[in-house]
mmCIF file of C-alpha atoms in Angstrom:
data_model
loop_
_atom_site.group_PDB
_atom_site.id
_atom_site.type_symbol
_atom_site.label_atom_id
_atom_site.label_comp_id
_atom_site.label_asym_id
_atom_site.label_seq_id
_atom_site.Cartn_x
_atom_site.Cartn_y
_atom_site.Cartn_z
ATOM 1 C CA MET D 1 75.338 -48.488 -29.236
ATOM 2 C CA THR D 2 75.367 -46.292 -32.194
ATOM 3 C CA VAL D 3 72.188 -46.094 -34.619
ATOM 4 C CA LYS D 4 74.409 -47.181 -37.616
ATOM 5 C CA ARG D 5 75.552 -50.198 -35.441
ATOM 6 C CA LEU D 6 71.898 -50.971 -34.827
ATOM 7 C CA GLN D 7 70.949 -50.608 -38.403
ATOM 8 C CA ILE D 8 73.730 -52.940 -39.614
ATOM 9 C CA ILE D 9 72.550 -55.603 -37.028
ATOM 10 C CA SER D 10 68.854 -55.104 -37.922
ATOM 11 C CA TRP D 11 69.929 -55.711 -41.818
ATOM 12 C CA ILE D 12 71.878 -58.748 -40.823
ATOM 13 C CA VAL D 13 68.783 -60.240 -38.879
ATOM 14 C CA ILE D 14 66.306 -59.482 -41.412
ATOM 15 C CA ILE D 15 68.531 -61.055 -44.202
ATOM 16 C CA GLY D 16 69.481 -63.909 -42.112
ATOM 17 C CA CYS D 17 65.733 -64.434 -41.379
ATOM 18 C CA MET D 18 64.870 -64.230 -44.986
ATOM 19 C CA LEU D 19 67.406 -66.792 -45.990
ATOM 20 C CA ILE D 20 66.354 -69.135 -43.192
ATOM 21 C CA GLY D 21 62.711 -68.881 -44.327
ATOM 22 C CA GLY D 22 63.960 -69.720 -47.785
ATOM 23 C CA LEU D 23 65.633 -72.837 -46.480
ATOM 24 C CA LEU D 24 62.750 -73.748 -44.182
ATOM 25 C CA ALA D 25 60.403 -73.636 -47.530
ATOM 26 C CA ILE D 26 62.921 -75.965 -49.284
ATOM 27 C CA TYR D 27 62.699 -78.256 -46.356
ATOM 28 C CA LEU D 28 59.028 -78.166 -46.094
ATOM 29 C CA ILE D 29 58.649 -78.634 -50.013
ATOM 30 C CA GLY D 30 60.974 -81.470 -49.614
ATOM 31 C CA LYS D 31 59.005 -83.182 -46.673
ATOM 32 C CA GLU D 32 55.798 -82.988 -48.604
ATOM 33 C CA THR D 33 57.014 -84.129 -52.465
ATOM 34 C CA GLY D 34 60.030 -86.020 -51.340
ATOM 35 C CA VAL D 35 62.386 -83.856 -53.652
ATOM 36 C CA TYR D 36 64.669 -81.392 -51.900
ATOM 37 C CA ASP D 37 65.357 -78.875 -54.477
ATOM 38 C CA TYR D 38 68.540 -76.866 -53.330
ATOM 39 C CA GLU D 39 68.717 -75.211 -56.839
ATOM 40 C CA LEU D 40 65.904 -72.952 -55.069
ATOM 41 C CA LEU D 41 68.777 -71.452 -52.844
ATOM 42 C CA PHE D 42 70.026 -69.471 -56.046
ATOM 43 C CA PRO D 43 66.553 -67.329 -56.450
ATOM 44 C CA ILE D 44 66.231 -66.991 -52.720
ATOM 45 C CA THR D 45 69.810 -65.609 -52.359
ATOM 46 C CA ILE D 46 69.270 -63.264 -55.367
ATOM 47 C CA GLY D 47 65.859 -62.015 -54.283
ATOM 48 C CA THR D 48 66.978 -61.301 -50.838
ATOM 49 C CA VAL D 49 70.205 -59.437 -51.854
ATOM 50 C CA GLY D 50 68.436 -57.700 -54.876
ATOM 51 C CA GLY D 51 65.714 -56.515 -52.481
ATOM 52 C CA PHE D 52 68.298 -55.429 -50.062
ATOM 53 C CA LEU D 53 70.154 -53.446 -52.828
ATOM 54 C CA ILE D 54 66.879 -51.921 -54.011
ATOM 55 C CA PHE D 55 66.298 -50.851 -50.749
ATOM 56 C CA LEU D 56 69.773 -49.283 -50.286
ATOM 57 C CA ALA D 57 69.275 -47.556 -53.723
ATOM 58 C CA ILE D 58 65.782 -45.848 -52.727
ATOM 59 C CA SER D 59 67.297 -44.871 -49.133
ATOM 60 C CA ARG D 60 70.315 -43.258 -51.205
ATOM 61 C CA LEU D 61 67.959 -41.554 -53.427
ATOM 62 C CA LYS D 62 66.043 -40.444 -50.499
ATOM 63 C CA LYS D 63 68.942 -38.955 -48.689
ATOM 64 C CA LYS D 64 70.099 -37.007 -51.928
ATOM 65 C CA ARG D 65 66.690 -35.464 -52.160
ATOM 66 C CA ASN D 66 65.973 -34.574 -48.674
ATOM 67 C CA GLY D 67 69.492 -33.987 -47.279
ATOM 68 C CA ASN D 68 70.615 -35.407 -44.108
ATOM 69 C CA VAL D 69 67.201 -35.358 -42.497
ATOM 70 C CA PRO D 70 66.274 -38.526 -40.282
ATOM 71 C CA ASP D 71 63.583 -40.807 -41.153
ATOM 72 C CA PHE D 72 62.262 -41.070 -37.811
ATOM 73 C CA ASP D 73 62.834 -38.998 -34.428
ATOM 74 C CA GLU D 74 61.149 -39.007 -30.838
ATOM 75 C CA ARG D 75 57.657 -38.024 -32.243
ATOM 76 C CA SER D 76 57.705 -40.979 -34.646
ATOM 77 C CA VAL D 77 58.763 -43.376 -31.799
ATOM 78 C CA SER D 78 56.004 -42.192 -29.605
ATOM 79 C CA LEU D 79 53.304 -42.124 -32.421
ATOM 80 C CA ILE D 80 54.353 -45.872 -33.206
ATOM 81 C CA LYS D 81 54.117 -46.599 -29.219
ATOM 82 C CA LYS D 82 50.649 -45.095 -29.205
ATOM 83 C CA TYR D 83 49.650 -46.965 -32.369
ATOM 84 C CA LEU D 84 50.794 -50.143 -31.057
ATOM 85 C CA MET D 85 49.475 -50.034 -27.893
ATOM 86 C CA ILE D 86 45.875 -48.915 -29.315
ATOM 87 C CA SER D 87 46.064 -51.927 -31.902
ATOM 88 C CA LEU D 88 47.124 -54.340 -29.176
ATOM 89 C CA TYR D 89 43.797 -53.914 -27.579
ATOM 90 C CA VAL D 90 41.900 -53.799 -30.797
ATOM 91 C CA ILE D 91 43.386 -57.168 -31.806
ATOM 92 C CA LEU D 92 42.959 -58.640 -28.404
ATOM 93 C CA PHE D 93 39.271 -57.646 -27.943
ATOM 94 C CA GLY D 94 38.814 -58.004 -31.688
ATOM 95 C CA SER D 95 40.075 -61.568 -31.892
ATOM 96 C CA GLY D 96 38.177 -62.426 -28.621
ATOM 97 C CA ALA D 97 34.858 -61.083 -30.025
ATOM 98 C CA ALA D 98 35.563 -62.756 -33.554
ATOM 99 C CA LEU D 99 36.000 -66.162 -31.779
ATOM 100 C CA ILE D 100 32.768 -65.743 -29.792
ATOM 101 C CA ILE D 101 30.847 -64.889 -33.097
ATOM 102 C CA VAL D 102 32.272 -67.774 -34.893
ATOM 103 C CA TYR D 103 31.338 -70.079 -31.925
ATOM 104 C CA ALA D 104 27.855 -68.870 -31.679
ATOM 105 C CA MET D 105 27.492 -69.324 -35.337
ATOM 106 C CA GLY D 106 28.119 -73.078 -34.612
ATOM 107 C CA ILE D 107 31.718 -73.147 -35.945
ATOM 108 C CA LYS D 108 33.509 -75.712 -33.420
ATOM 109 C CA TYR D 109 36.830 -76.026 -35.192
ATOM 110 C CA ILE D 110 39.333 -73.795 -37.063
ATOM 111 C CA GLU D 111 41.762 -74.893 -39.500
ATOM 112 C CA THR D 112 45.299 -73.988 -38.627
ATOM 113 C CA GLY D 113 45.759 -72.732 -42.245
ATOM 114 C CA LEU D 114 42.981 -70.273 -41.374
ATOM 115 C CA LEU D 115 44.763 -69.148 -38.425
ATOM 116 C CA MET D 116 47.856 -68.556 -40.340
ATOM 117 C CA ILE D 117 46.301 -66.445 -42.867
ATOM 118 C CA TYR D 118 44.474 -64.497 -39.911
ATOM 119 C CA LEU D 119 47.947 -63.896 -38.304
ATOM 120 C CA PHE D 120 49.518 -63.018 -41.607
ATOM 121 C CA SER D 121 46.975 -60.579 -42.398
ATOM 122 C CA LEU D 122 47.493 -59.138 -38.836
ATOM 123 C CA TYR D 123 50.958 -58.699 -39.392
ATOM 124 C CA ILE D 124 50.386 -57.130 -42.690
ATOM 125 C CA ILE D 125 47.988 -54.516 -41.353
ATOM 126 C CA LEU D 126 50.285 -53.848 -38.416
ATOM 127 C CA GLY D 127 53.296 -53.336 -40.439
ATOM 128 C CA LEU D 128 51.395 -51.040 -43.115
ATOM 129 C CA GLY D 129 49.705 -49.160 -40.302
ATOM 130 C CA THR D 130 53.267 -48.582 -38.684
ATOM 131 C CA LEU D 131 54.570 -47.179 -41.873
ATOM 132 C CA VAL D 132 51.672 -44.857 -42.138
ATOM 133 C CA VAL D 133 51.859 -43.688 -38.478
ATOM 134 C CA LYS D 134 55.763 -43.048 -38.854
ATOM 135 C CA ARG D 135 54.935 -40.812 -41.689
ATOM 136 C CA LEU D 136 52.197 -38.583 -39.680
ATOM 137 C CA MET U 1 47.247 -25.850 -19.535
ATOM 138 C CA LYS U 2 48.655 -25.656 -22.816
ATOM 139 C CA VAL U 3 52.323 -25.149 -23.728
ATOM 140 C CA ILE U 4 52.893 -22.409 -26.489
ATOM 141 C CA ASN U 5 55.939 -21.683 -28.374
ATOM 142 C CA HIS U 6 57.582 -18.992 -30.498
ATOM 143 C CA ILE U 7 59.588 -21.247 -32.616
ATOM 144 C CA LYS U 8 58.199 -20.255 -35.890
ATOM 145 C CA GLU U 9 58.464 -16.600 -35.435
ATOM 146 C CA ILE U 10 62.209 -16.935 -33.963
ATOM 147 C CA ARG U 11 62.885 -19.553 -36.863
ATOM 148 C CA LEU U 12 61.646 -16.950 -39.452
ATOM 149 C CA LYS U 13 63.474 -14.176 -37.626
ATOM 150 C CA LYS U 14 66.773 -15.781 -38.086
ATOM 151 C CA GLY U 15 65.976 -16.996 -41.683
ATOM 152 C CA ILE U 16 66.195 -20.740 -41.002
ATOM 153 C CA THR U 17 63.982 -23.193 -43.127
ATOM 154 C CA GLN U 18 62.317 -26.162 -41.520
ATOM 155 C CA VAL U 19 64.480 -28.622 -43.581
ATOM 156 C CA GLN U 20 67.745 -26.621 -42.389
ATOM 157 C CA MET U 21 66.622 -26.918 -38.867
ATOM 158 C CA ALA U 22 65.611 -30.581 -39.228
ATOM 159 C CA GLU U 23 69.091 -31.393 -40.419
ATOM 160 C CA ASP U 24 70.700 -29.571 -37.731
ATOM 161 C CA LEU U 25 68.680 -31.098 -34.872
ATOM 162 C CA GLN U 26 68.339 -34.372 -36.445
ATOM 163 C CA ILE U 27 64.540 -34.338 -36.463
ATOM 164 C CA THR U 28 61.895 -34.607 -39.039
ATOM 165 C CA ARG U 29 60.145 -32.019 -40.852
ATOM 166 C CA GLN U 30 56.825 -33.007 -39.758
ATOM 167 C CA THR U 31 58.105 -32.893 -35.958
ATOM 168 C CA ILE U 32 59.012 -29.331 -36.588
ATOM 169 C CA ASN U 33 55.751 -28.493 -38.348
ATOM 170 C CA ALA U 34 53.629 -30.213 -35.169
ATOM 171 C CA ILE U 35 55.765 -28.335 -32.727
ATOM 172 C CA GLU U 36 55.246 -25.039 -34.506
ATOM 173 C CA LYS U 37 51.463 -25.611 -34.501
ATOM 174 C CA ASN U 38 51.517 -26.467 -30.911
ATOM 175 C CA LYS U 39 50.326 -29.950 -31.572
ATOM 176 C CA TYR U 40 53.459 -31.828 -30.061
ATOM 177 C CA ASN U 41 55.279 -30.840 -27.204
ATOM 178 C CA PRO U 42 58.702 -31.770 -27.444
ATOM 179 C CA SER U 43 60.799 -33.872 -24.893
ATOM 180 C CA LEU U 44 62.857 -32.055 -22.436
ATOM 181 C CA GLU U 45 66.076 -33.098 -24.444
ATOM 182 C CA LEU U 46 64.730 -31.575 -27.501
ATOM 183 C CA ALA U 47 63.419 -28.406 -25.873
ATOM 184 C CA LEU U 48 66.931 -28.039 -24.389
ATOM 185 C CA LYS U 49 68.391 -28.582 -27.908
ATOM 186 C CA LEU U 50 66.065 -26.013 -29.374
ATOM 187 C CA ILE U 51 67.018 -23.585 -26.610
ATOM 188 C CA LYS U 52 70.637 -23.812 -27.398
ATOM 189 C CA TYR U 53 70.062 -23.764 -31.119
ATOM 190 C CA PHE U 54 68.163 -20.528 -31.198
ATOM 191 C CA ASP U 55 70.504 -19.382 -28.234
ATOM 192 C CA VAL U 56 67.299 -17.635 -26.494
ATOM 193 C CA PRO U 57 66.103 -18.008 -22.973
ATOM 194 C CA ILE U 58 63.649 -20.898 -22.157
ATOM 195 C CA GLU U 59 60.737 -18.359 -21.470
ATOM 196 C CA GLU U 60 61.172 -16.761 -24.840
ATOM 197 C CA LEU U 61 60.549 -19.910 -26.541
ATOM 198 C CA PHE U 62 58.017 -21.816 -24.498
ATOM 199 C CA TYR U 63 55.179 -20.626 -22.164
ATOM 200 C CA LEU U 64 52.189 -21.920 -20.416
ATOM 201 C CA ASP U 65 48.989 -20.581 -21.867
ATOM 202 C CA GLU U 66 47.290 -19.573 -18.575
ATOM 203 C CA THR U 67 44.003 -18.415 -20.337
ATOM 204 C CA LYS U 68 43.271 -22.305 -21.132
ATOM 205 C CA GLY U 69 42.808 -23.152 -17.368
ATOM 206 C CA GLU U 70 43.984 -22.455 -13.806
ATOM 207 C CA ILE U 71 46.803 -24.160 -11.832
ATOM 208 C CA LYS U 72 45.015 -26.366 -9.397
#
């Protein structure tokens, strides 16, 4: 499979996931309030496609400025692999330690909302870290 | 033992810039910098590409620094 083909597939998957996420949000809002506002589909689509177009414009500008130099290569892949391997253990043991500390503090229940925030912040940190490591 | 390379010297002798080399070999400029500073050992595939690109024998491009330790 060529890199170009993989790139197109990943774009389709990302845009698809964003749109599905938007639809899911409409469904959840509807379930909570009883009003299924499908007019929200318009800003969801505009936002997703607009964001994609901005990304395309930035990558075109980058290509113009840097020439045909690729964004990543074998070294970036190996750096990302190392970063993810280290972060796996940090997250695994860090979360375990945090859980033990929280339990020792006398907290017996954790709200699922809090868990969602914790996971979301982990995803953001992992994503940003990967971007930084890729540029090293 | 550390692998030492003469990529920078050969590249400068041939008058090739890092950006031009990055474009030709489809690698990032940071990777070229890391290889030239002996901070990163390229994969066998990239090493063979480098040999082909500079058209020099492998021993002229890469060699083992034997002062850093003995072969066991």
